[in-house]
Structure formats: structure tokens, C-alpha cells
């Protein structure tokens, strides 16, 4: 069995389903987790799906991914727009990274248009709600299998 994809979720994503459903949708994080795991399984991959409200915990998990993951799918929530520590951890991890957001951050406030995750990411998926997690797993499956065409 290949190493799992780490699917890491940042602050406030534990509130999915009750938090601003007009923006983030009605699905809970458990719903999103189930569809992510199902898509991965259908592609012969395993996911390790986690959420934390703490920046340091996310940094620890990204460091762990260096040894234990085949790639990282990261929805860093608001830390996307603030955290140099997460960028440094992603760079040090030397793993393929996909940046993910439920909402289309580019249709929203200007402060959400800048990402500290993007410089370390192979690609960005945003605006497709929970479906984005499935799309990210599909993209990561291609990357780990060496089928990824664009290298940015
Ligand atoms: C988010 C977008 C961020 O700007 C926001 O702070 C979040 C969620 C998203 O999934 O759309 O917490 O990452």
C-alpha cells in the first residue's frame, strides 16, 4: 500500500455545515471526509484526514508528512493568508502539495487573494465546495503516479 495522502484542514473547518453555509455549503467536515476517503479508495489510495484550529499543529503534521505521506492536500483556512510558518513547513516537506479552498477566495475580500501556501503548491483548487476535495484527490493521484503534465 502506498503512503497515504495527508488531507489537512485548518481553523474553523470543524464548523462546516453550521458556519456561513451560503459560502461554505451545508456539508459537515465528516461528510467531506467520507467523500474524500471514498474517492481515494476508488483510485487505490489511502487518505489521512485531519483538522486543527492550531497553526503549530498544522506545522507538526506537515513535518510528519515528509516521512509518512505521498503528498499533502491542504485547506489551511485563514492561515493561508497569514502563515509564513506553514509555507516554510511545506517547502521543507519536499512533497507534492495541492492548495484547496471550499469557496472561491478570488470572489471574496481582497485579503483572501494572497496565499502563503500557493508558492509551495503544485496547483490550487477553489470554489467547488466539498467536491474540491475529490478533485484534489484525483489530481494528487495523477501527481504521485507521474501522470501530471503541467509543472508550473
Ligand atoms: C477557506 C477560505 C479562507 O479564506 C477562509 O479563511 C477559510 C476557509 C475555504 O475553504 O474557502 O477558513 O480556506
Short mmCIF file of C-alpha atoms and ligand atoms in Angstrom, two decimals, residues 9-13 16 19-20 23-24 74-81 99-105 108-109 111-114 125-127 129 133, ligand 1:
data_model
loop_
_atom_site.label_atom_id
_atom_site.label_comp_id
_atom_site.label_asym_id
_atom_site.label_seq_id
_atom_site.Cartn_x
_atom_site.Cartn_y
_atom_site.Cartn_z
CA UNK A 9 -7.71 21.20 7.35
CA UNK A 10 -7.11 24.39 9.27
CA UNK A 11 -9.03 26.66 11.61
CA UNK A 12 -12.83 26.78 11.76
CA UNK A 13 -13.27 23.99 9.24
CA UNK A 16 -18.51 23.20 8.36
CA UNK A 19 -20.53 28.12 9.56
CA UNK A 20 -21.74 30.56 6.88
CA UNK A 23 -20.37 30.43 1.47
CA UNK A 24 -19.13 27.03 2.64
CA UNK A 74 -4.09 21.47 2.42
CA UNK A 75 -7.03 23.69 3.21
CA UNK A 76 -5.23 25.98 5.64
CA UNK A 77 -8.32 28.16 6.19
CA UNK A 78 -7.39 31.68 7.28
CA UNK A 79 -3.75 30.65 7.88
CA UNK A 80 -3.49 30.53 4.09
CA UNK A 81 -3.43 34.30 4.13
CA UNK A 99 -3.85 24.02 -2.05
CA UNK A 100 -7.58 23.72 -1.54
CA UNK A 101 -10.44 26.04 -0.60
CA UNK A 102 -14.15 25.35 -0.49
CA UNK A 103 -15.04 28.90 -1.53
CA UNK A 104 -13.74 30.88 -4.48
CA UNK A 105 -11.41 33.10 -2.49
CA UNK A 108 -14.25 37.43 -1.83
CA UNK A 109 -12.44 40.10 0.21
CA UNK A 111 -7.20 39.91 1.96
CA UNK A 112 -8.15 36.41 0.80
CA UNK A 113 -6.49 36.92 -2.59
CA UNK A 114 -2.99 36.46 -1.23
CA UNK A 125 -8.47 24.20 -6.35
CA UNK A 126 -11.08 26.61 -5.04
CA UNK A 127 -14.76 27.38 -5.40
CA UNK A 129 -17.21 23.22 -2.12
CA UNK A 133 -11.64 17.55 -2.08
C1 LIG B 1 -11.25 28.78 3.14
C2 LIG B 1 -11.10 30.22 2.65
C3 LIG B 1 -10.36 31.06 3.67
O1 LIG B 1 -10.23 32.40 3.20
C4 LIG B 1 -11.12 31.07 4.98
O2 LIG B 1 -10.40 31.80 5.95
C5 LIG B 1 -11.46 29.72 5.46
C6 LIG B 1 -11.89 28.71 4.51
C7 LIG B 1 -12.13 27.95 2.19
O3 LIG B 1 -12.09 26.72 2.30
O4 LIG B 1 -12.87 28.51 1.38
O5 LIG B 1 -11.44 29.45 6.66
O6 LIG B 1 -9.97 28.18 3.17
#
